[in-house]
Short mmCIF file of C-alpha atoms in Angstrom, two decimals:
data_model
loop_
_atom_site.label_atom_id
_atom_site.label_comp_id
_atom_site.label_asym_id
_atom_site.label_seq_id
_atom_site.Cartn_x
_atom_site.Cartn_y
_atom_site.Cartn_z
CA UNK A 23 -13.45 -14.97 -8.85
CA UNK A 24 -12.73 -13.10 -12.05
CA UNK A 25 -8.93 -12.92 -12.06
CA UNK A 26 -8.45 -12.98 -15.86
CA UNK A 27 -10.95 -10.15 -16.39
CA UNK A 28 -9.37 -7.91 -13.76
CA UNK A 29 -5.92 -8.66 -15.18
CA UNK A 30 -7.03 -7.89 -18.75
CA UNK A 31 -8.51 -4.52 -17.80
CA UNK A 32 -5.64 -3.32 -15.57
CA UNK A 33 -4.16 -0.68 -17.88
CA UNK A 34 -7.44 1.14 -18.45
CA UNK A 35 -8.44 0.80 -14.81
CA UNK A 36 -5.18 1.86 -13.15
CA UNK A 37 -4.20 4.68 -15.47
CA UNK A 38 -7.08 5.54 -17.83
CA UNK A 39 -5.28 4.10 -20.84
CA UNK A 40 -7.66 4.24 -23.82
CA UNK A 41 -7.06 4.68 -27.53
CA UNK A 42 -6.70 7.36 -30.16
CA UNK A 43 -8.17 6.49 -33.56
CA UNK A 44 -5.39 6.63 -36.21
CA UNK A 45 -8.00 7.56 -38.85
CA UNK A 46 -10.13 10.33 -37.30
CA UNK A 47 -7.99 11.11 -34.18
CA UNK A 48 -10.98 10.67 -31.87
CA UNK A 49 -9.95 9.77 -28.30
CA UNK A 50 -11.65 6.54 -27.19
CA UNK A 51 -12.40 5.21 -23.72
CA UNK A 52 -12.74 2.41 -22.88
CA UNK A 53 -10.50 1.00 -25.63
CA UNK A 54 -12.16 -1.14 -28.30
CA UNK A 55 -11.37 -2.66 -31.68
CA UNK A 56 -13.48 -0.34 -33.82
CA UNK A 57 -13.59 3.47 -33.51
CA UNK A 58 -17.16 4.44 -32.51
CA UNK A 59 -16.77 7.69 -34.45
CA UNK A 60 -15.54 6.63 -37.91
CA UNK A 61 -15.95 2.83 -37.85
CA UNK A 62 -12.32 2.10 -38.75
CA UNK A 63 -9.91 -0.05 -36.79
CA UNK A 64 -8.59 1.66 -33.63
CA UNK A 65 -5.57 0.15 -31.90
CA UNK A 66 -3.20 3.00 -30.82
CA UNK A 67 -2.99 3.34 -27.02
CA UNK A 68 -3.54 6.76 -25.50
CA UNK A 69 -3.14 7.72 -21.82
CA UNK A 70 -5.79 10.24 -20.80
CA UNK A 71 -4.77 13.19 -18.62
CA UNK A 72 -7.33 12.24 -15.99
CA UNK A 73 -8.77 15.76 -15.91
CA UNK A 74 -12.45 16.36 -16.52
CA UNK A 75 -15.69 17.65 -15.06
CA UNK A 76 -18.83 16.19 -13.52
CA UNK A 77 -21.50 15.83 -16.25
CA UNK A 78 -24.12 14.22 -14.00
CA UNK A 79 -24.18 12.21 -10.77
CA UNK A 80 -26.18 10.18 -8.29
CA UNK A 81 -25.55 9.02 -4.73
CA UNK A 82 -25.73 5.31 -3.89
CA UNK A 83 -27.09 4.24 -0.51
CA UNK A 84 -28.03 0.63 -1.40
CA UNK A 85 -24.92 -0.64 -3.13
CA UNK A 86 -24.49 -3.74 -5.27
CA UNK A 87 -22.70 -6.70 -3.69
CA UNK A 88 -19.02 -5.99 -3.11
CA UNK A 89 -19.43 -2.23 -2.85
CA UNK A 90 -21.53 -2.07 0.33
CA UNK A 91 -18.63 -1.37 2.71
CA UNK A 92 -18.14 2.15 1.36
CA UNK A 93 -21.74 3.45 1.22
CA UNK A 94 -22.89 6.11 0.80
CA UNK A 95 -20.84 7.02 -2.28
CA UNK A 96 -21.41 9.14 -5.35
CA UNK A 97 -21.20 7.84 -8.90
CA UNK A 98 -20.69 10.42 -11.63
CA UNK A 99 -20.59 10.67 -15.37
CA UNK A 100 -17.27 12.44 -15.85
CA UNK A 101 -16.63 14.24 -19.13
CA UNK A 102 -12.90 13.94 -19.72
CA UNK A 103 -11.02 16.94 -21.16
CA UNK A 104 -10.21 14.80 -24.22
CA UNK A 105 -13.91 14.11 -24.93
CA UNK A 106 -15.20 10.73 -23.71
CA UNK A 107 -17.60 10.40 -20.79
CA UNK A 108 -16.74 7.74 -18.20
CA UNK A 109 -18.77 6.42 -15.29
CA UNK A 110 -16.82 6.39 -12.03
CA UNK A 111 -17.09 6.85 -8.29
CA UNK A 112 -16.18 10.21 -6.77
CA UNK A 113 -13.94 10.17 -3.69
CA UNK A 114 -12.20 12.45 -1.16
CA UNK A 115 -14.88 15.14 -1.28
CA UNK A 116 -14.89 15.81 2.45
CA UNK A 117 -17.72 18.26 3.04
CA UNK A 118 -17.58 19.50 -0.56
CA UNK A 119 -20.95 18.91 -2.27
CA UNK A 120 -21.07 17.41 -5.76
CA UNK A 121 -22.02 19.89 -8.48
CA UNK A 122 -22.50 19.53 -12.20
CA UNK A 123 -19.51 21.13 -13.91
CA UNK A 124 -17.23 20.53 -10.92
CA UNK A 125 -13.60 20.04 -12.07
CA UNK A 126 -12.30 16.61 -11.08
CA UNK A 127 -9.14 14.52 -11.57
CA UNK A 128 -8.48 10.79 -11.74
CA UNK A 129 -6.96 8.90 -8.82
CA UNK A 130 -6.28 5.16 -8.57
CA UNK A 131 -8.13 3.66 -5.61
CA UNK A 132 -9.27 0.41 -4.08
CA UNK A 133 -12.61 -0.58 -5.66
CA UNK A 134 -13.48 -3.79 -3.79
CA UNK A 135 -12.32 -7.25 -2.80
CA UNK A 136 -12.90 -9.92 -5.44
CA UNK A 137 -15.15 -12.26 -3.47
CA UNK A 138 -14.38 -11.81 0.24
CA UNK A 139 -11.44 -10.46 2.27
CA UNK A 140 -9.37 -13.46 1.16
CA UNK A 141 -9.73 -12.55 -2.53
CA UNK A 142 -7.58 -10.24 -4.62
CA UNK A 143 -8.01 -6.50 -4.13
CA UNK A 144 -9.41 -4.78 -7.22
CA UNK A 145 -7.98 -1.31 -7.97
CA UNK A 146 -9.28 1.21 -10.47
CA UNK A 147 -10.00 4.81 -11.33
CA UNK A 148 -12.10 7.19 -9.28
CA UNK A 149 -12.30 10.96 -9.48
CA UNK A 150 -11.87 13.62 -6.80
CA UNK A 151 -12.15 17.42 -6.70
CA UNK A 152 -9.03 18.91 -8.32
CA UNK A 153 -6.32 19.28 -5.66
CA UNK A 154 -4.29 21.93 -7.47
CA UNK A 155 -4.83 23.75 -10.76
CA UNK B 10 40.37 20.06 8.85
CA UNK B 11 38.46 17.23 10.52
CA UNK B 12 40.04 13.81 10.12
CA UNK B 13 37.47 11.58 8.39
CA UNK B 14 37.63 8.79 10.96
CA UNK B 15 34.59 6.91 9.62
CA UNK B 16 35.38 7.50 5.95
CA UNK B 17 35.69 3.82 4.92
CA UNK B 18 32.19 3.10 6.26
CA UNK B 19 30.35 5.72 4.20
CA UNK B 20 27.97 4.36 1.57
CA UNK B 21 28.98 6.44 -1.40
CA UNK B 22 28.69 5.29 -5.02
CA UNK B 23 31.58 5.72 -7.43
CA UNK B 24 29.23 7.49 -9.88
CA UNK B 25 27.68 10.56 -8.24
CA UNK B 26 23.88 10.36 -7.83
CA UNK B 27 21.03 12.54 -6.68
CA UNK B 28 17.29 13.11 -6.53
CA UNK B 29 15.83 13.86 -9.97
CA UNK B 30 12.19 13.84 -8.85
CA UNK B 31 10.18 13.71 -5.64
CA UNK B 32 6.51 13.56 -4.68
CA UNK B 33 4.51 13.41 -1.47
CA UNK B 34 1.12 12.06 -0.52
CA UNK B 35 -1.04 12.62 2.57
CA UNK B 36 -4.66 11.39 2.75
CA UNK B 37 -7.44 13.86 3.41
CA UNK B 38 -8.84 12.81 6.80
CA UNK B 39 -7.53 13.97 10.21
CA UNK B 40 -8.07 12.54 13.68
CA UNK B 41 -7.20 14.99 16.49
CA UNK B 42 -5.10 13.56 19.33
CA UNK B 43 -7.53 15.16 21.78
CA UNK B 44 -10.31 13.06 20.23
CA UNK B 45 -8.36 9.86 21.03
CA UNK B 46 -7.81 11.20 24.57
CA UNK B 47 -11.55 11.95 24.87
CA UNK B 48 -12.38 8.30 24.20
CA UNK B 49 -9.62 6.58 26.20
CA UNK B 50 -8.45 8.88 29.03
CA UNK B 51 -11.37 11.21 29.65
CA UNK B 52 -9.40 13.92 27.89
CA UNK B 53 -6.59 13.77 30.48
CA UNK B 54 -2.86 13.60 29.82
CA UNK B 55 -0.38 15.20 27.42
CA UNK B 56 -0.81 14.90 23.67
CA UNK B 57 2.14 13.82 21.47
CA UNK B 58 0.87 15.62 18.35
CA UNK B 59 -2.04 17.85 17.24
CA UNK B 60 -3.63 15.49 14.71
CA UNK B 61 -2.82 12.58 12.41
CA UNK B 62 -3.71 11.80 8.80
CA UNK B 63 -6.12 8.90 8.27
CA UNK B 64 -6.56 7.10 4.94
CA UNK B 65 -10.02 6.94 3.35
CA UNK B 66 -11.94 3.68 2.92
CA UNK B 67 -10.57 3.24 -0.60
CA UNK B 68 -6.92 3.96 0.21
CA UNK B 69 -3.96 1.78 1.11
CA UNK B 70 -0.19 1.78 0.63
CA UNK B 71 -0.62 0.83 -3.04
CA UNK B 72 -2.97 3.71 -3.95
CA UNK B 73 -0.99 6.22 -1.89
CA UNK B 74 2.31 5.10 -3.43
CA UNK B 75 0.82 5.47 -6.93
CA UNK B 76 -0.09 9.11 -6.28
CA UNK B 77 3.30 9.97 -4.73
CA UNK B 78 5.02 8.17 -7.63
CA UNK B 79 3.00 10.17 -10.19
CA UNK B 80 4.03 13.40 -8.44
CA UNK B 81 7.69 12.33 -8.52
CA UNK B 82 7.39 11.46 -12.24
CA UNK B 83 5.85 14.88 -12.96
CA UNK B 84 8.85 16.61 -11.39
CA UNK B 85 11.49 14.27 -12.88
CA UNK B 86 10.10 14.70 -16.43
CA UNK B 87 11.43 11.29 -17.51
CA UNK B 88 9.65 8.52 -19.37
CA UNK B 89 8.46 5.84 -16.92
CA UNK B 90 10.01 3.11 -19.09
CA UNK B 91 13.41 4.58 -18.16
CA UNK B 92 12.98 3.44 -14.53
CA UNK B 93 15.13 0.36 -13.84
CA UNK B 94 13.66 -0.16 -10.36
CA UNK B 95 10.41 0.57 -8.51
CA UNK B 96 10.88 -0.16 -4.81
CA UNK B 97 8.31 0.39 -2.06
CA UNK B 98 9.21 0.35 1.64
CA UNK B 99 6.35 -0.05 4.13
CA UNK B 100 5.15 -1.93 7.17
CA UNK B 101 1.57 -1.90 5.89
CA UNK B 102 1.81 -3.56 2.48
CA UNK B 103 -1.81 -4.51 1.56
CA UNK B 104 -0.88 -8.13 0.85
CA UNK B 105 1.20 -10.44 3.06
CA UNK B 106 2.24 -12.18 -0.17
CA UNK B 107 2.00 -10.28 -3.50
CA UNK B 108 4.13 -7.25 -4.18
CA UNK B 109 2.98 -3.66 -3.80
CA UNK B 110 5.72 -2.57 -6.18
CA UNK B 111 4.52 -4.40 -9.32
CA UNK B 112 1.10 -2.75 -9.11
CA UNK B 113 2.65 0.70 -8.56
CA UNK B 114 5.03 0.08 -11.48
CA UNK B 115 2.11 -1.02 -13.69
CA UNK B 116 0.03 2.07 -12.78
CA UNK B 117 2.81 4.53 -13.66
CA UNK B 118 3.72 2.70 -16.88
CA UNK B 119 7.13 1.41 -15.79
CA UNK B 120 6.53 -2.28 -16.58
CA UNK B 121 7.84 -4.74 -17.72
CA UNK B 122 11.55 -3.92 -18.10
CA UNK B 123 12.21 -2.98 -14.50
CA UNK B 124 13.21 -4.31 -11.11
CA UNK B 125 10.39 -4.27 -8.56
CA UNK B 126 10.51 -5.15 -4.87
CA UNK B 127 8.92 -4.44 -1.50
CA UNK B 128 11.10 -3.45 1.42
CA UNK B 129 10.53 -3.95 5.12
CA UNK B 130 12.43 -2.49 8.11
CA UNK B 131 9.80 -0.84 10.33
CA UNK B 132 10.11 2.94 9.87
CA UNK B 133 13.25 2.95 7.74
CA UNK B 134 11.94 0.73 4.93
CA UNK B 135 11.75 3.82 2.69
CA UNK B 136 15.26 5.15 3.24
CA UNK B 137 16.84 1.72 2.79
CA UNK B 138 15.20 1.62 -0.64
CA UNK B 139 16.80 5.04 -1.29
CA UNK B 140 20.24 3.66 -0.33
CA UNK B 141 19.71 0.67 -2.65
CA UNK B 142 18.61 3.02 -5.46
CA UNK B 143 21.81 5.04 -4.92
CA UNK B 144 23.69 1.79 -5.41
CA UNK B 145 21.80 0.81 -8.57
CA UNK B 146 22.27 4.19 -10.24
CA UNK B 147 25.73 4.76 -8.75
CA UNK B 148 27.04 1.48 -10.12
CA UNK B 149 25.73 2.21 -13.59
CA UNK B 150 23.25 -0.70 -13.63
CA UNK B 151 20.58 1.81 -14.59
CA UNK B 152 20.05 5.54 -14.93
CA UNK B 153 16.90 5.91 -12.82
CA UNK B 154 15.42 4.09 -9.84
CA UNK B 155 12.34 4.92 -7.76
CA UNK B 156 12.28 4.48 -3.99
CA UNK B 157 9.05 4.97 -2.02
CA UNK B 158 8.40 5.06 1.72
CA UNK B 159 4.67 4.85 2.50
CA UNK B 160 2.56 3.66 5.40
CA UNK B 161 -0.94 3.40 6.80
CA UNK B 162 0.35 2.77 10.29
CA UNK B 163 -1.39 0.50 12.78
CA UNK B 164 -2.01 1.41 16.42
CA UNK B 165 -3.82 -0.70 19.00
CA UNK B 166 -7.01 1.02 20.23
CA UNK B 167 -6.20 2.98 23.38
CA UNK B 168 -2.44 2.42 23.06
CA UNK B 169 0.03 5.32 23.11
CA UNK B 170 0.69 4.66 19.41
CA UNK B 171 -2.95 5.25 18.46
CA UNK B 172 -2.48 8.98 18.97
CA UNK B 173 0.30 9.14 16.38
CA UNK B 174 0.03 6.19 13.93
CA UNK B 175 -0.63 8.20 10.76
CA UNK B 176 -0.72 7.73 6.99
CA UNK B 177 1.37 9.20 4.19
CA UNK B 178 4.78 9.11 2.59
CA UNK B 179 6.85 10.09 -0.40
CA UNK B 180 8.42 8.82 -3.62
CA UNK B 181 11.92 9.67 -4.83
CA UNK B 182 13.52 9.08 -8.20
CA UNK B 183 17.27 8.67 -8.03
CA UNK B 184 19.34 9.49 -11.09
CA UNK B 185 22.68 10.88 -12.28
CA UNK B 186 23.97 13.82 -10.20
CA UNK B 187 24.22 16.09 -13.25
CA UNK B 188 20.42 15.86 -13.75
CA UNK B 189 19.56 16.13 -10.07
CA UNK B 190 17.45 18.61 -8.13
CA UNK B 191 19.54 17.60 -5.10
CA UNK B 192 22.81 15.64 -5.07
CA UNK B 193 23.30 12.99 -2.39
CA UNK B 194 26.92 13.49 -1.32
CA UNK B 195 27.00 10.34 0.82
CA UNK B 196 24.98 8.10 3.11
CA UNK B 197 25.79 6.09 6.19
CA UNK B 198 23.85 3.28 7.89
CA UNK B 199 24.04 2.22 11.54
CA UNK B 200 22.18 -0.92 12.64
CA UNK B 201 22.06 -3.20 15.70
CA UNK B 202 19.67 -5.88 16.96
CA UNK B 203 17.51 -3.82 19.32
CA UNK B 204 14.01 -5.14 20.13
CA UNK B 205 12.14 -1.86 20.72
CA UNK B 206 9.07 -2.43 18.50
CA UNK B 207 7.75 -5.33 16.42
CA UNK B 208 4.69 -7.04 14.98
CA UNK B 209 4.41 -10.83 14.75
CA UNK B 210 3.08 -12.26 11.42
CA UNK B 211 -0.51 -12.93 12.52
CA UNK B 212 -0.84 -9.88 14.81
CA UNK B 213 -2.99 -6.97 13.70
CA UNK B 214 -1.25 -4.42 15.93
CA UNK B 215 2.42 -3.95 16.86
CA UNK B 216 3.97 -4.29 20.31
CA UNK B 217 6.55 -1.91 21.72
CA UNK B 218 8.95 -1.64 24.64
CA UNK B 219 7.44 1.54 26.08
CA UNK B 220 10.33 3.77 27.24
CA UNK B 221 12.87 1.32 25.77
CA UNK B 222 11.93 2.79 22.37
CA UNK B 223 13.71 6.02 23.38
CA UNK B 224 17.33 6.07 24.54
CA UNK B 225 18.70 2.66 23.39
CA UNK B 226 16.69 2.69 20.16
CA UNK B 227 15.66 6.03 18.60
CA UNK B 228 18.24 8.33 20.18
CA UNK B 229 21.22 5.94 20.07
CA UNK B 230 20.82 5.01 16.38
CA UNK B 231 20.02 8.49 15.07
CA UNK B 232 22.83 10.23 16.95
CA UNK B 233 25.37 7.55 15.95
CA UNK B 234 24.33 7.66 12.29
CA UNK B 235 24.30 11.46 12.14
CA UNK B 236 27.60 11.83 13.99
CA UNK B 237 29.44 9.23 11.86
CA UNK B 238 28.15 10.78 8.63
CA UNK B 239 29.07 14.32 9.66
CA UNK B 240 32.50 13.30 11.01
CA UNK B 241 33.28 11.41 7.81
CA UNK B 242 32.05 14.31 5.70
CA UNK B 243 33.97 16.90 7.73
CA UNK B 244 30.76 18.75 8.60
CA UNK B 245 28.86 19.83 11.70
CA UNK B 246 25.31 21.04 12.32
CA UNK B 247 26.11 24.61 11.28
CA UNK B 248 27.02 23.44 7.74
CA UNK B 249 23.40 22.40 7.09
CA UNK B 250 20.55 24.81 6.38
CA UNK B 251 18.01 22.06 7.05
CA UNK B 252 17.73 18.77 8.90
CA UNK B 253 15.02 16.11 9.11
CA UNK B 254 14.88 13.21 11.53
CA UNK B 255 12.49 10.31 11.88
CA UNK B 256 9.49 11.67 13.76
CA UNK B 257 7.37 9.25 15.84
CA UNK B 258 6.04 12.19 17.88
CA UNK B 259 6.84 15.90 18.20
CA UNK B 260 9.25 15.63 21.13
CA UNK B 261 11.75 13.00 19.90
CA UNK B 262 12.95 14.79 16.72
CA UNK B 263 13.12 18.12 18.59
CA UNK B 264 15.25 16.52 21.32
CA UNK B 265 17.59 14.62 18.98
CA UNK B 266 18.05 17.77 16.86
CA UNK B 267 19.11 19.69 19.96
CA UNK B 268 21.50 16.91 21.01
CA UNK B 269 23.16 17.09 17.59
CA UNK B 270 23.39 20.90 17.63
CA UNK B 271 20.51 21.73 15.24
CA UNK B 272 18.15 24.66 15.85
CA UNK B 273 14.37 24.78 15.71
CA UNK B 274 14.63 26.83 12.51
CA UNK B 275 16.71 24.12 10.80
CA UNK B 276 14.16 21.35 11.47
CA UNK B 277 10.88 23.25 11.13
CA UNK B 278 10.09 22.77 7.39
CA UNK B 279 10.59 19.01 7.73
CA UNK B 280 8.84 18.55 11.08
CA UNK B 281 5.41 17.41 9.87
CA UNK B 282 4.49 14.92 12.59
CA UNK B 283 2.40 17.44 14.60
CA UNK B 284 -0.08 17.75 11.72
CA UNK B 285 0.04 14.37 9.90
CA UNK B 286 1.21 11.97 12.62
CA UNK B 287 3.96 9.37 12.38
CA UNK B 288 3.95 8.11 8.82
CA UNK B 289 6.43 5.34 9.70
CA UNK B 290 8.35 4.32 6.53
CA UNK B 291 7.29 7.63 5.01
CA UNK B 292 8.18 9.88 7.96
CA UNK B 293 11.75 11.05 7.25
CA UNK B 294 11.12 11.03 3.48
CA UNK B 295 7.96 13.17 3.54
CA UNK B 296 9.79 15.51 5.93
CA UNK B 297 12.45 15.84 3.23
CA UNK B 298 9.77 16.75 0.65
CA UNK B 299 8.67 19.58 2.97
CA UNK B 300 12.25 20.87 2.91
CA UNK B 301 12.63 20.43 -0.88
CA UNK B 302 9.44 22.49 -1.34
CA UNK B 303 11.25 25.45 0.28
CA UNK B 304 15.02 24.96 -0.08
CA UNK B 305 17.26 27.05 -2.32
CA UNK B 306 20.23 26.16 -4.51
CA UNK B 307 23.35 25.58 -2.42
CA UNK B 308 21.42 24.59 0.74
CA UNK B 309 22.70 21.47 2.47
CA UNK B 310 20.30 19.01 4.13
CA UNK B 311 20.90 16.26 6.69
CA UNK B 312 18.28 13.49 6.72
CA UNK B 313 18.36 10.66 9.28
CA UNK B 314 15.71 7.96 9.41
CA UNK B 315 15.11 5.44 12.18
CA UNK B 316 13.55 2.01 11.96
CA UNK B 317 12.82 -0.15 14.96
CA UNK B 318 14.69 -3.39 15.26
CA UNK B 319 16.82 -1.16 14.82
CA UNK B 320 18.75 1.13 12.52
CA UNK B 321 19.24 4.55 10.98
CA UNK B 322 20.19 5.71 7.49
CA UNK B 323 21.79 9.16 7.31
CA UNK B 324 22.11 11.26 4.14
CA UNK B 325 24.14 14.36 3.27
CA UNK B 326 22.21 16.19 0.51
CA UNK B 327 23.09 19.30 -1.52
CA UNK B 328 20.34 21.28 -3.32
CA UNK B 329 21.12 22.24 -6.93
CA UNK B 330 19.87 25.10 -9.10
CA UNK B 331 17.50 22.70 -10.94
CA UNK B 332 15.10 22.36 -7.99
CA UNK B 333 13.31 25.68 -8.17
CA UNK B 334 11.99 25.26 -11.73
CA UNK B 335 10.64 21.75 -10.99
CA UNK B 336 8.96 22.02 -7.60
CA UNK B 337 5.73 23.51 -8.95
CA UNK B 338 5.21 20.65 -11.43
CA UNK B 339 3.32 18.65 -8.77
CA UNK B 340 1.32 19.43 -5.61
CA UNK B 341 3.49 20.50 -2.69
CA UNK B 342 3.43 18.67 0.61
CA UNK B 343 1.64 21.60 2.26
CA UNK B 344 -1.09 21.42 -0.42
CA UNK B 345 -1.91 17.95 0.89
CA UNK B 346 -1.61 18.97 4.55
CA UNK B 347 -3.97 21.93 4.08
CA UNK B 348 -6.56 19.70 2.36
CA UNK B 349 -8.13 18.31 5.51
CA UNK B 350 -11.42 16.97 6.80
CA UNK B 351 -11.57 16.32 10.52
CA UNK B 352 -13.25 13.05 11.57
CA UNK B 353 -14.41 11.79 14.96
CA UNK B 354 -13.24 8.59 16.65
CA UNK B 355 -16.26 6.60 15.44
CA UNK B 356 -15.57 7.48 11.80
CA UNK B 357 -11.90 6.64 12.36
CA UNK B 358 -12.90 3.22 13.70
CA UNK B 359 -14.92 2.58 10.56
CA UNK B 360 -12.25 3.90 8.16
CA UNK B 361 -9.50 1.80 9.76
CA UNK B 362 -11.53 -1.42 9.78
CA UNK B 363 -11.55 -1.78 13.58
CA UNK B 364 -15.15 -3.06 13.69
CA UNK B 365 -15.76 -6.81 13.64
CA UNK B 366 -18.31 -7.19 10.83
CA UNK B 367 -18.77 -10.98 10.83
#
């Protein structure tokens, strides 16, 4: 069980809360102590819009432990409108094929159980095709 | 002039309140009723609806409530830290012990200075949260409160309920009447101990009293609640442009509407059960979002929920001129209904966790 880790990461996982660097204004995700762009201290929280596009992707058939109940699923590098690229599962595609450049939006979904079905449920961000422009 | 014989029993706050934001959610997958019939009855027998919405493998009442809540926030245009309550009504909370509401509140940025609670009353868990939110805002304890009704309903394989037990719901933000998209003139609640439908703590699927769920339960409570509210308000069916009733199947709300003097035209925008199924705690509330997506300033709406066990909450709602400019700030209910992927019974069995895996 990793309760403290899940608890610590909840804001970024539930709502894509990252940071904006007060020195160079670069948007940062995931949040960290030092801005990767200018090397100064970065501490100001910034909620991303959740809009972006698929930069690259792959489909997982043999999933790591804990994720095997939802195979097959697609994992994408999503380039957020504000700049950063995040790795996340795609969801709710129906018959829509994944394409590079496809506009997507963030949704908060169930990721897995921590341990077995008696453990806490871990929630986090995934992306789906944009419902409405 | 109609004498307001039930006036003292109305639930009406001293400070006038209304709906300042609303948002719906329906998952993408659909199971046709004829597919359930194919598996269990050889395709024979009448069908209570066309199809029902089924949640994906990564969805539950928490994730669905978060999306509806975000839609409501987009329309309300308030800061989430202004919410003094986040309340979620459901009969499919993901945890037996651990609130749905705190996680929803965390995801929309409403924590920590807020009330949070989960509500339970079969299919009227959502509207009772709305009544409580009216009380919180109406008493001046806070300016804004969120009430959600959301379900991923359970139906025993092969049971009559499996055709209709759907998934979806809606979030409402209650606030001062002067900021509202729709003012709630009054509400009225009618409850009795009526054992028409229940689920024991360790049971996976609910039990129901077959035909007993009709006359003494659904029809009795809805007609009493609607009649008392209208009598006390000095109104009748013709004073309302729109009406929405709890909808466990297509026939019940159509029949109760007719009994109360409402036409097909008045209930059509809110009658969503044929295409999304019975969304239990979300059913009356998501029907109301369908009406709000179309209604015009000055329209009057009657909403009556029903929860087994049993009770009904009735609401007299007046649309204001603020609605039209806000409704396009989030996806409409029909946007979700039109986004659909049909699945077969086998996929449904997998998505709903009906396979014993160990």
